[in-house]
mmCIF file with all atom_site columns, C-alpha atoms in Angstrom:
data_model
loop_
_atom_site.group_PDB
_atom_site.id
_atom_site.type_symbol
_atom_site.label_atom_id
_atom_site.label_alt_id
_atom_site.label_comp_id
_atom_site.label_asym_id
_atom_site.label_entity_id
_atom_site.label_seq_id
_atom_site.pdbx_PDB_ins_code
_atom_site.Cartn_x
_atom_site.Cartn_y
_atom_site.Cartn_z
_atom_site.occupancy
_atom_site.B_iso_or_equiv
_atom_site.pdbx_formal_charge
_atom_site.auth_seq_id
_atom_site.auth_comp_id
_atom_site.auth_asym_id
_atom_site.auth_atom_id
_atom_site.pdbx_PDB_model_num
ATOM 1   C CA . MET I 1 1   ? 0.537   94.034  22.224  1.00 43.00 ? 1   MET I CA 1
ATOM 2   C CA . ALA I 1 2   ? -1.252  96.158  19.078  1.00 46.00 ? 2   ALA I CA 1
ATOM 3   C CA . ARG I 1 3   ? -2.552  98.344  21.681  1.00 48.00 ? 3   ARG I CA 1
ATOM 4   C CA . LEU I 1 4   ? 0.864   99.030  23.002  1.00 43.00 ? 4   LEU I CA 1
ATOM 5   C CA . LEU I 1 5   ? 1.796   100.072 19.255  1.00 48.00 ? 5   LEU I CA 1
ATOM 6   C CA . ARG I 1 6   ? -0.221  102.792 19.191  1.00 49.00 ? 6   ARG I CA 1
ATOM 7   C CA . LYS I 1 7   ? 0.096   104.161 22.593  1.00 48.00 ? 7   LYS I CA 1
ATOM 8   C CA . GLY I 1 8   ? 2.908   103.686 25.319  1.00 49.00 ? 8   GLY I CA 1
ATOM 9   C CA . LYS I 1 9   ? 2.152   101.444 28.365  1.00 49.00 ? 9   LYS I CA 1
ATOM 10  C CA . GLY I 1 10  ? 1.850   104.402 30.683  1.00 56.00 ? 10  GLY I CA 1
ATOM 11  C CA . GLN I 1 11  ? -0.676  106.014 28.324  1.00 65.00 ? 11  GLN I CA 1
ATOM 12  C CA . MET I 1 12  ? -3.209  103.105 27.936  1.00 59.00 ? 12  MET I CA 1
ATOM 13  C CA . SER I 1 13  ? -6.178  103.340 30.606  1.00 66.00 ? 13  SER I CA 1
ATOM 14  C CA . SER I 1 14  ? -7.239  100.406 32.828  1.00 64.00 ? 14  SER I CA 1
ATOM 15  C CA . ALA I 1 15  ? -10.473 99.365  30.869  1.00 60.00 ? 15  ALA I CA 1
ATOM 16  C CA . GLU I 1 16  ? -7.569  99.418  27.842  1.00 59.00 ? 16  GLU I CA 1
ATOM 17  C CA . ARG I 1 17  ? -5.160  96.978  29.888  1.00 62.00 ? 17  ARG I CA 1
ATOM 18  C CA . ASP I 1 18  ? -7.633  94.815  30.640  1.00 64.00 ? 18  ASP I CA 1
ATOM 19  C CA . GLN I 1 19  ? -9.333  94.393  27.303  1.00 63.00 ? 19  GLN I CA 1
ATOM 20  C CA . PRO I 1 20  ? -8.448  90.933  25.589  1.00 64.00 ? 20  PRO I CA 1
ATOM 21  C CA . GLU I 1 21  ? -5.310  90.562  23.173  1.00 73.00 ? 21  GLU I CA 1
ATOM 22  C CA . PRO I 1 22  ? -6.361  91.101  19.286  1.00 73.00 ? 22  PRO I CA 1
ATOM 23  C CA . LYS I 1 23  ? -6.887  87.971  18.040  1.00 85.00 ? 23  LYS I CA 1
ATOM 24  C CA . VAL I 1 24  ? -8.073  87.438  13.900  1.00 89.00 ? 24  VAL I CA 1
ATOM 25  C CA . THR I 1 25  ? -9.695  84.029  12.549  1.00 89.00 ? 25  THR I CA 1
ATOM 26  C CA . LEU I 1 26  ? -9.102  83.400  8.889   1.00 90.00 ? 26  LEU I CA 1
ATOM 27  C CA . TRP I 1 27  ? -10.915 80.783  7.114   1.00 90.00 ? 27  TRP I CA 1
ATOM 28  C CA . LEU I 1 28  ? -8.854  79.918  3.987   1.00 92.00 ? 28  LEU I CA 1
ATOM 29  C CA . ASP I 1 29  ? -9.450  77.705  0.865   1.00 92.00 ? 29  ASP I CA 1
ATOM 30  C CA . PRO I 1 30  ? -5.505  76.237  0.260   1.00 93.00 ? 30  PRO I CA 1
ATOM 31  C CA . LEU I 1 31  ? -5.920  76.758  -3.418  1.00 93.00 ? 31  LEU I CA 1
ATOM 32  C CA . CYS I 1 32  ? -8.039  80.471  -3.583  1.00 92.00 ? 32  CYS I CA 1
ATOM 33  C CA . PRO I 1 33  ? -6.086  82.894  -5.006  1.00 94.00 ? 33  PRO I CA 1
ATOM 34  C CA . PHE I 1 34  ? -7.973  85.538  -2.542  1.00 93.00 ? 34  PHE I CA 1
ATOM 35  C CA . SER I 1 35  ? -7.169  83.411  0.518   1.00 94.00 ? 35  SER I CA 1
ATOM 36  C CA . TRP I 1 36  ? -3.386  83.506  -0.614  1.00 96.00 ? 36  TRP I CA 1
ATOM 37  C CA . ASN I 1 37  ? -3.082  87.099  -0.717  1.00 96.00 ? 37  ASN I CA 1
ATOM 38  C CA . THR I 1 38  ? -5.348  87.689  2.563   1.00 95.00 ? 38  THR I CA 1
ATOM 39  C CA . ALA I 1 39  ? -2.934  84.907  4.309   1.00 96.00 ? 39  ALA I CA 1
ATOM 40  C CA . ARG I 1 40  ? 0.338   86.754  3.110   1.00 97.00 ? 40  ARG I CA 1
ATOM 41  C CA . TRP I 1 41  ? -0.797  90.138  4.089   1.00 95.00 ? 41  TRP I CA 1
ATOM 42  C CA . LEU I 1 42  ? -2.459  88.923  7.463   1.00 95.00 ? 42  LEU I CA 1
ATOM 43  C CA . ARG I 1 43  ? 0.611   87.017  8.413   1.00 96.00 ? 43  ARG I CA 1
ATOM 44  C CA . ALA I 1 44  ? 2.793   89.879  7.829   1.00 96.00 ? 44  ALA I CA 1
ATOM 45  C CA . VAL I 1 45  ? 0.761   92.122  9.498   1.00 93.00 ? 45  VAL I CA 1
ATOM 46  C CA . ALA I 1 46  ? -0.255  90.004  12.552  1.00 93.00 ? 46  ALA I CA 1
ATOM 47  C CA . GLU I 1 47  ? 3.970   89.819  13.351  1.00 93.00 ? 47  GLU I CA 1
ATOM 48  C CA . LYS I 1 48  ? 4.124   93.753  13.278  1.00 93.00 ? 48  LYS I CA 1
ATOM 49  C CA . ALA I 1 49  ? 1.010   94.330  15.235  1.00 89.00 ? 49  ALA I CA 1
ATOM 50  C CA . GLY I 1 50  ? 1.485   91.766  17.650  1.00 87.00 ? 50  GLY I CA 1
ATOM 51  C CA . LEU I 1 51  ? -2.042  89.968  16.526  1.00 90.00 ? 51  LEU I CA 1
ATOM 52  C CA . ALA I 1 52  ? -3.085  86.317  17.368  1.00 92.00 ? 52  ALA I CA 1
ATOM 53  C CA . VAL I 1 53  ? -4.221  84.486  14.070  1.00 94.00 ? 53  VAL I CA 1
ATOM 54  C CA . ASP I 1 54  ? -6.328  81.711  14.325  1.00 93.00 ? 54  ASP I CA 1
ATOM 55  C CA . TRP I 1 55  ? -5.526  79.608  10.890  1.00 95.00 ? 55  TRP I CA 1
ATOM 56  C CA . ARG I 1 56  ? -8.989  77.601  9.858   1.00 92.00 ? 56  ARG I CA 1
ATOM 57  C CA . LEU I 1 57  ? -9.133  75.514  6.448   1.00 91.00 ? 57  LEU I CA 1
ATOM 58  C CA . MET I 1 58  ? -12.041 75.813  4.880   1.00 88.00 ? 58  MET I CA 1
ATOM 59  C CA . ASN I 1 59  ? -13.097 74.356  1.136   1.00 86.00 ? 59  ASN I CA 1
ATOM 60  C CA . LEU I 1 60  ? -14.982 76.643  -1.747  1.00 85.00 ? 60  LEU I CA 1
ATOM 61  C CA . ALA I 1 61  ? -15.961 72.856  -3.057  1.00 83.00 ? 61  ALA I CA 1
ATOM 62  C CA . VAL I 1 62  ? -17.931 72.462  -0.380  1.00 82.00 ? 62  VAL I CA 1
ATOM 63  C CA . LEU I 1 63  ? -19.285 75.975  -0.345  1.00 81.00 ? 63  LEU I CA 1
ATOM 64  C CA . ASN I 1 64  ? -20.159 75.432  -4.040  1.00 79.00 ? 64  ASN I CA 1
ATOM 65  C CA . GLU I 1 65  ? -22.009 72.271  -3.621  1.00 80.00 ? 65  GLU I CA 1
ATOM 66  C CA . GLY I 1 66  ? -25.186 71.838  -5.624  1.00 84.00 ? 66  GLY I CA 1
ATOM 67  C CA . ARG I 1 67  ? -24.417 75.370  -7.690  1.00 84.00 ? 67  ARG I CA 1
ATOM 68  C CA . GLU I 1 68  ? -23.683 74.791  -11.563 1.00 90.00 ? 68  GLU I CA 1
ATOM 69  C CA . LEU I 1 69  ? -20.160 76.191  -12.283 1.00 88.00 ? 69  LEU I CA 1
ATOM 70  C CA . PRO I 1 70  ? -18.087 76.365  -15.431 1.00 89.00 ? 70  PRO I CA 1
ATOM 71  C CA . GLN I 1 71  ? -15.958 73.465  -16.678 1.00 89.00 ? 71  GLN I CA 1
ATOM 72  C CA . ALA I 1 72  ? -12.986 75.431  -15.296 1.00 87.00 ? 72  ALA I CA 1
ATOM 73  C CA . GLN I 1 73  ? -14.259 76.083  -11.961 1.00 88.00 ? 73  GLN I CA 1
ATOM 74  C CA . GLN I 1 74  ? -15.667 72.562  -11.491 1.00 86.00 ? 74  GLN I CA 1
ATOM 75  C CA . ALA I 1 75  ? -12.167 71.350  -11.949 1.00 88.00 ? 75  ALA I CA 1
ATOM 76  C CA . ARG I 1 76  ? -10.728 74.097  -9.531  1.00 87.00 ? 76  ARG I CA 1
ATOM 77  C CA . MET I 1 77  ? -12.970 72.871  -7.329  1.00 88.00 ? 77  MET I CA 1
ATOM 78  C CA . ARG I 1 78  ? -11.895 69.189  -7.596  1.00 88.00 ? 78  ARG I CA 1
ATOM 79  C CA . ASP I 1 79  ? -8.122  70.217  -7.287  1.00 88.00 ? 79  ASP I CA 1
ATOM 80  C CA . SER I 1 80  ? -9.343  72.454  -4.496  1.00 87.00 ? 80  SER I CA 1
ATOM 81  C CA . GLN I 1 81  ? -10.428 68.981  -2.457  1.00 87.00 ? 81  GLN I CA 1
ATOM 82  C CA . GLN I 1 82  ? -7.090  67.267  -3.011  1.00 86.00 ? 82  GLN I CA 1
ATOM 83  C CA . ILE I 1 83  ? -5.210  69.974  -1.409  1.00 89.00 ? 83  ILE I CA 1
ATOM 84  C CA . GLY I 1 84  ? -7.911  70.335  1.303   1.00 88.00 ? 84  GLY I CA 1
ATOM 85  C CA . ARG I 1 85  ? -7.597  66.618  1.619   1.00 86.00 ? 85  ARG I CA 1
ATOM 86  C CA . LEU I 1 86  ? -4.061  67.032  2.570   1.00 88.00 ? 86  LEU I CA 1
ATOM 87  C CA . MET I 1 87  ? -3.578  69.952  4.198   1.00 91.00 ? 87  MET I CA 1
ATOM 88  C CA . THR I 1 88  ? -6.469  68.533  6.600   1.00 90.00 ? 88  THR I CA 1
ATOM 89  C CA . ALA I 1 89  ? -4.031  64.989  7.001   1.00 89.00 ? 89  ALA I CA 1
ATOM 90  C CA . ILE I 1 90  ? -1.223  67.509  7.781   1.00 91.00 ? 90  ILE I CA 1
ATOM 91  C CA . ALA I 1 91  ? -3.302  69.283  10.343  1.00 92.00 ? 91  ALA I CA 1
ATOM 92  C CA . ARG I 1 92  ? -4.313  65.756  11.941  1.00 90.00 ? 92  ARG I CA 1
ATOM 93  C CA . GLU I 1 93  ? -0.496  64.647  12.285  1.00 90.00 ? 93  GLU I CA 1
ATOM 94  C CA . GLN I 1 94  ? 1.155   68.234  13.064  1.00 92.00 ? 94  GLN I CA 1
ATOM 95  C CA . GLY I 1 95  ? -1.424  70.393  13.847  1.00 94.00 ? 95  GLY I CA 1
ATOM 96  C CA . THR I 1 96  ? -2.073  74.194  13.219  1.00 94.00 ? 96  THR I CA 1
ATOM 97  C CA . ALA I 1 97  ? 1.280   74.616  12.875  1.00 95.00 ? 97  ALA I CA 1
ATOM 98  C CA . GLY I 1 98  ? 2.202   72.060  10.846  1.00 93.00 ? 98  GLY I CA 1
ATOM 99  C CA . TRP I 1 99  ? -0.395  72.744  8.027   1.00 93.00 ? 99  TRP I CA 1
ATOM 100 C CA . VAL I 1 100 ? 0.227   76.435  8.221   1.00 95.00 ? 100 VAL I CA 1
ATOM 101 C CA . ALA I 1 101 ? 4.007   76.237  7.501   1.00 94.00 ? 101 ALA I CA 1
ATOM 102 C CA . VAL I 1 102 ? 2.967   73.787  4.787   1.00 92.00 ? 102 VAL I CA 1
ATOM 103 C CA . TYR I 1 103 ? 0.341   75.770  3.229   1.00 94.00 ? 103 TYR I CA 1
ATOM 104 C CA . PHE I 1 104 ? 2.580   79.025  3.351   1.00 95.00 ? 104 PHE I CA 1
ATOM 105 C CA . ALA I 1 105 ? 5.760   76.788  1.389   1.00 92.00 ? 105 ALA I CA 1
ATOM 106 C CA . PHE I 1 106 ? 2.884   75.856  -0.900  1.00 91.00 ? 106 PHE I CA 1
ATOM 107 C CA . GLY I 1 107 ? 1.442   79.153  -1.794  1.00 92.00 ? 107 GLY I CA 1
ATOM 108 C CA . GLU I 1 108 ? 4.899   80.241  -2.461  1.00 92.00 ? 108 GLU I CA 1
ATOM 109 C CA . ARG I 1 109 ? 5.436   77.136  -5.429  1.00 90.00 ? 109 ARG I CA 1
ATOM 110 C CA . TYR I 1 110 ? 2.003   77.494  -6.477  1.00 91.00 ? 110 TYR I CA 1
ATOM 111 C CA . PHE I 1 111 ? 1.043   81.446  -6.527  1.00 94.00 ? 111 PHE I CA 1
ATOM 112 C CA . ASP I 1 112 ? 4.326   83.137  -6.474  1.00 94.00 ? 112 ASP I CA 1
ATOM 113 C CA . ARG I 1 113 ? 6.222   80.730  -8.826  1.00 90.00 ? 113 ARG I CA 1
ATOM 114 C CA . SER I 1 114 ? 3.407   79.147  -10.737 1.00 91.00 ? 114 SER I CA 1
ATOM 115 C CA . GLU I 1 115 ? 4.148   75.237  -10.281 1.00 88.00 ? 115 GLU I CA 1
ATOM 116 C CA . ALA I 1 116 ? 1.612   73.071  -11.726 1.00 85.00 ? 116 ALA I CA 1
ATOM 117 C CA . LEU I 1 117 ? 0.062   70.897  -8.924  1.00 81.00 ? 117 LEU I CA 1
ATOM 118 C CA . ASP I 1 118 ? 2.165   67.375  -8.585  1.00 73.00 ? 118 ASP I CA 1
ATOM 119 C CA . ALA I 1 119 ? -0.959  64.755  -8.946  1.00 64.00 ? 119 ALA I CA 1
ATOM 120 C CA . ASN I 1 120 ? 0.778   62.189  -7.092  1.00 56.00 ? 120 ASN I CA 1
ATOM 121 C CA . LEU I 1 121 ? 1.186   64.401  -4.245  1.00 56.00 ? 121 LEU I CA 1
ATOM 122 C CA . VAL I 1 122 ? -2.179  65.632  -4.015  1.00 57.00 ? 122 VAL I CA 1
ATOM 123 C CA . ALA I 1 123 ? -3.856  62.305  -4.745  1.00 50.00 ? 123 ALA I CA 1
ATOM 124 C CA . ARG I 1 124 ? -2.335  60.528  -1.566  1.00 49.00 ? 124 ARG I CA 1
ATOM 125 C CA . PRO I 1 125 ? -4.581  61.731  1.114   1.00 46.00 ? 125 PRO I CA 1
ATOM 126 C CA . SER I 1 126 ? -7.660  60.024  -0.443  1.00 43.00 ? 126 SER I CA 1
ATOM 127 C CA . THR I 1 127 ? -9.644  59.402  3.220   1.00 44.00 ? 127 THR I CA 1
ATOM 128 C CA . SER I 1 128 ? -13.206 59.988  3.984   1.00 43.00 ? 128 SER I CA 1
ATOM 129 C CA . TRP I 1 129 ? -12.334 61.961  7.178   1.00 40.00 ? 129 TRP I CA 1
ATOM 130 C CA . TYR I 1 130 ? -11.678 64.853  4.903   1.00 44.00 ? 130 TYR I CA 1
ATOM 131 C CA . GLY I 1 131 ? -15.112 65.750  4.037   1.00 47.00 ? 131 GLY I CA 1
ATOM 132 C CA . SER I 1 132 ? -16.720 65.058  7.154   1.00 44.00 ? 132 SER I CA 1
ATOM 133 C CA . SER I 1 133 ? -14.042 67.273  8.857   1.00 46.00 ? 133 SER I CA 1
ATOM 134 C CA . ILE I 1 134 ? -13.882 70.198  6.581   1.00 48.00 ? 134 ILE I CA 1
ATOM 135 C CA . ARG I 1 135 ? -17.815 70.120  6.609   1.00 48.00 ? 135 ARG I CA 1
ATOM 136 C CA . LEU I 1 136 ? -18.237 69.878  9.830   1.00 42.00 ? 136 LEU I CA 1
ATOM 137 C CA . GLY I 1 137 ? -15.919 72.896  10.397  1.00 48.00 ? 137 GLY I CA 1
ATOM 138 C CA . LYS I 1 138 ? -17.965 74.804  7.581   1.00 47.00 ? 138 LYS I CA 1
ATOM 139 C CA . THR I 1 139 ? -21.199 74.265  8.967   1.00 45.00 ? 139 THR I CA 1
ATOM 140 C CA . ARG I 1 140 ? -20.548 75.575  12.152  1.00 48.00 ? 140 ARG I CA 1
ATOM 141 C CA . TRP I 1 141 ? -18.472 78.617  10.878  1.00 46.00 ? 141 TRP I CA 1
ATOM 142 C CA . ALA I 1 142 ? -21.247 78.886  8.474   1.00 45.00 ? 142 ALA I CA 1
ATOM 143 C CA . LYS I 1 143 ? -24.220 79.167  10.928  1.00 40.00 ? 143 LYS I CA 1
ATOM 144 C CA . ARG I 1 144 ? -22.524 81.699  12.947  1.00 47.00 ? 144 ARG I CA 1
ATOM 145 C CA . GLU I 1 145 ? -21.235 84.115  9.840   1.00 47.00 ? 145 GLU I CA 1
ATOM 146 C CA . ALA I 1 146 ? -23.682 83.612  7.454   1.00 38.00 ? 146 ALA I CA 1
ATOM 147 C CA . ALA I 1 147 ? -20.949 82.284  5.256   1.00 43.00 ? 147 ALA I CA 1
ATOM 148 C CA . ARG I 1 148 ? -23.408 81.368  2.233   1.00 43.00 ? 148 ARG I CA 1
ATOM 149 C CA . PHE I 1 149 ? -22.793 84.744  1.122   1.00 45.00 ? 149 PHE I CA 1
ATOM 150 C CA . CYS I 1 150 ? -19.163 84.852  1.465   1.00 53.00 ? 150 CYS I CA 1
ATOM 151 C CA . GLY I 1 151 ? -16.245 83.056  -0.414  1.00 56.00 ? 151 GLY I CA 1
ATOM 152 C CA . SER I 1 152 ? -12.888 82.517  0.701   1.00 57.00 ? 152 SER I CA 1
ATOM 153 C CA . ALA I 1 153 ? -10.706 84.156  2.611   1.00 60.00 ? 153 ALA I CA 1
ATOM 154 C CA . ASN I 1 154 ? -13.205 85.061  5.577   1.00 60.00 ? 154 ASN I CA 1
ATOM 155 C CA . ALA I 1 155 ? -11.705 86.762  8.730   1.00 58.00 ? 155 ALA I CA 1
ATOM 156 C CA . HIS I 1 156 ? -12.981 87.533  11.928  1.00 58.00 ? 156 HIS I CA 1
ATOM 157 C CA . PHE I 1 157 ? -11.602 90.228  14.252  1.00 56.00 ? 157 PHE I CA 1
ATOM 158 C CA . SER I 1 158 ? -11.947 90.144  17.954  1.00 63.00 ? 158 SER I CA 1
ATOM 159 C CA . GLY I 1 159 ? -10.341 91.754  20.868  1.00 57.00 ? 159 GLY I CA 1
ATOM 160 C CA . LEU I 1 160 ? -10.038 94.810  18.555  1.00 50.00 ? 160 LEU I CA 1
ATOM 161 C CA . SER I 1 161 ? -10.808 98.907  19.533  1.00 42.00 ? 161 SER I CA 1
#
């Protein structure tokens, strides 16, 4: 689809038509402002360019385990874990589309309107599978993408020419 936006269908070679459609995998921490800005930008670009987006959860608290962080950043990592638990619970119950919809609704309130986190809301999903779920996904990704040198958001582009 993105290639069709750049060239008319009749102008594409057979090799171009046979290439897989472009796809972007975005790993994001729901409480990271860089993730929020990247996700909003990517959603807008994807809609216009016909890119498929594979939305993935990650957690900066897991990425930063074992590091000495200032008190303010430690508090942010705890908040990130709580929001991550909530998004993971939603993903398990409603799939990717469910947590992505909630993420954008949350982001508009938290980042755009500067609303405070509701402690009752983020404390509810305190199940133990959250940590292993995020850890497993992040570990697989980290081995493939060398994430120990990265933060959030991380994007992988495929099928783009």
